[in-house]
């Protein structure tokens, strides 16, 4: 497993491969290449999907294709619901067309090289950095009717809650409901650096975060929410980077 120090802007990933030596090879690369950290490895796609459903999304999924039971191609649509980037890692070039149809974000050939893997990580981080340069501070939420959209200022959003295939967006004065997945909303808001996901069903605004006590966050509207286990590491890293004295300590 990854032994690198945790950084707030590191990509969080999982690996899926039915060959133990392939898992070990990729684990070693992840431990060596900066900017990415490993959450967990799996020998089949079903176990990975179950884990993600229980513990929440990751930034990247590295998956083999030719696996017994549920192949990487067959699992693509399900896996993409739990990540921003699905990358195939395979020894076969014959699946390239299938990968294009599945709209995956990368296709790495075995045996993996440090250079190819590092380039893939750099490309993902560069894409995320590009989105972070956006300076608009609003989103549009689709309404109940066709061509009906509601503009919402990001700074007014207090928290967002998942509700089946819908999300509820709560501002200081209104509540909006739109047909979407929470992961899609999270990706759309990621450029603002104003929001952080604290559980499978809740995203909070850092502007409206009043206090953190243990594993509970308190918002300035009086509400509080528990922080899910998979999300505590990222919140802790954010707090460590932003608490009073952290800048002085870095300089020291």
Short mmCIF file of N, CA and C in Angstrom, two decimals, residues 9 33 41 58 67 81 86 101 143 162 164 172 184 189-190 214 234 240 243 245 247:
data_model
loop_
_atom_site.label_atom_id
_atom_site.label_comp_id
_atom_site.label_asym_id
_atom_site.label_seq_id
_atom_site.Cartn_x
_atom_site.Cartn_y
_atom_site.Cartn_z
N UNK A 9 -3.94 17.72 -2.40
CA UNK A 9 -4.24 17.72 -3.82
C UNK A 9 -3.85 16.42 -4.52
N UNK A 33 5.39 7.34 -7.93
CA UNK A 33 5.01 8.53 -8.71
C UNK A 33 4.31 9.55 -7.81
N UNK A 41 -6.72 -2.06 -3.29
CA UNK A 41 -6.58 -2.91 -4.48
C UNK A 41 -7.64 -4.02 -4.43
N UNK A 58 -13.77 7.83 -5.82
CA UNK A 58 -12.33 8.11 -5.87
C UNK A 58 -12.08 8.95 -7.12
N UNK A 67 -10.78 -9.93 -17.32
CA UNK A 67 -10.91 -10.54 -16.00
C UNK A 67 -12.09 -11.50 -16.00
N UNK A 81 -19.36 5.69 -12.61
CA UNK A 81 -20.26 6.41 -11.69
C UNK A 81 -19.55 6.74 -10.38
N UNK A 86 -11.50 6.83 -15.47
CA UNK A 86 -11.32 5.38 -15.55
C UNK A 86 -10.19 5.10 -16.54
N UNK A 101 -15.27 3.28 -27.07
CA UNK A 101 -16.72 3.24 -26.94
C UNK A 101 -17.16 3.42 -25.50
N UNK A 143 -34.32 22.53 -13.94
CA UNK A 143 -35.59 22.47 -13.23
C UNK A 143 -36.45 21.30 -13.64
N UNK A 162 -27.63 14.35 -1.42
CA UNK A 162 -28.08 13.38 -2.41
C UNK A 162 -29.41 12.78 -1.97
N UNK A 164 -31.61 9.81 -3.80
CA UNK A 164 -31.79 8.89 -4.91
C UNK A 164 -31.10 9.45 -6.15
N UNK A 172 -28.69 29.84 1.75
CA UNK A 172 -29.11 30.45 3.00
C UNK A 172 -30.58 30.79 3.05
N UNK A 184 -21.63 13.98 -9.94
CA UNK A 184 -21.60 14.92 -11.06
C UNK A 184 -21.56 16.36 -10.56
N UNK A 189 -18.44 21.42 -9.33
CA UNK A 189 -18.06 22.45 -8.37
C UNK A 189 -16.58 22.38 -7.97
N UNK A 190 -15.86 21.38 -8.45
CA UNK A 190 -14.49 21.18 -7.98
C UNK A 190 -13.57 22.35 -8.30
N UNK A 214 -14.25 16.72 16.44
CA UNK A 214 -14.13 15.28 16.24
C UNK A 214 -14.43 14.95 14.79
N UNK A 234 -9.32 13.51 3.86
CA UNK A 234 -9.25 14.72 3.04
C UNK A 234 -9.60 15.95 3.85
N UNK A 240 -5.45 20.88 8.33
CA UNK A 240 -4.03 21.02 8.69
C UNK A 240 -3.35 22.09 7.86
N UNK A 243 -5.16 25.78 9.18
CA UNK A 243 -5.31 26.27 10.54
C UNK A 243 -4.25 27.32 10.86
N UNK A 245 -1.20 29.16 12.10
CA UNK A 245 0.13 28.66 12.43
C UNK A 245 0.69 27.71 11.40
N UNK A 247 1.08 28.16 8.15
CA UNK A 247 2.00 28.84 7.23
C UNK A 247 3.36 29.04 7.90
#
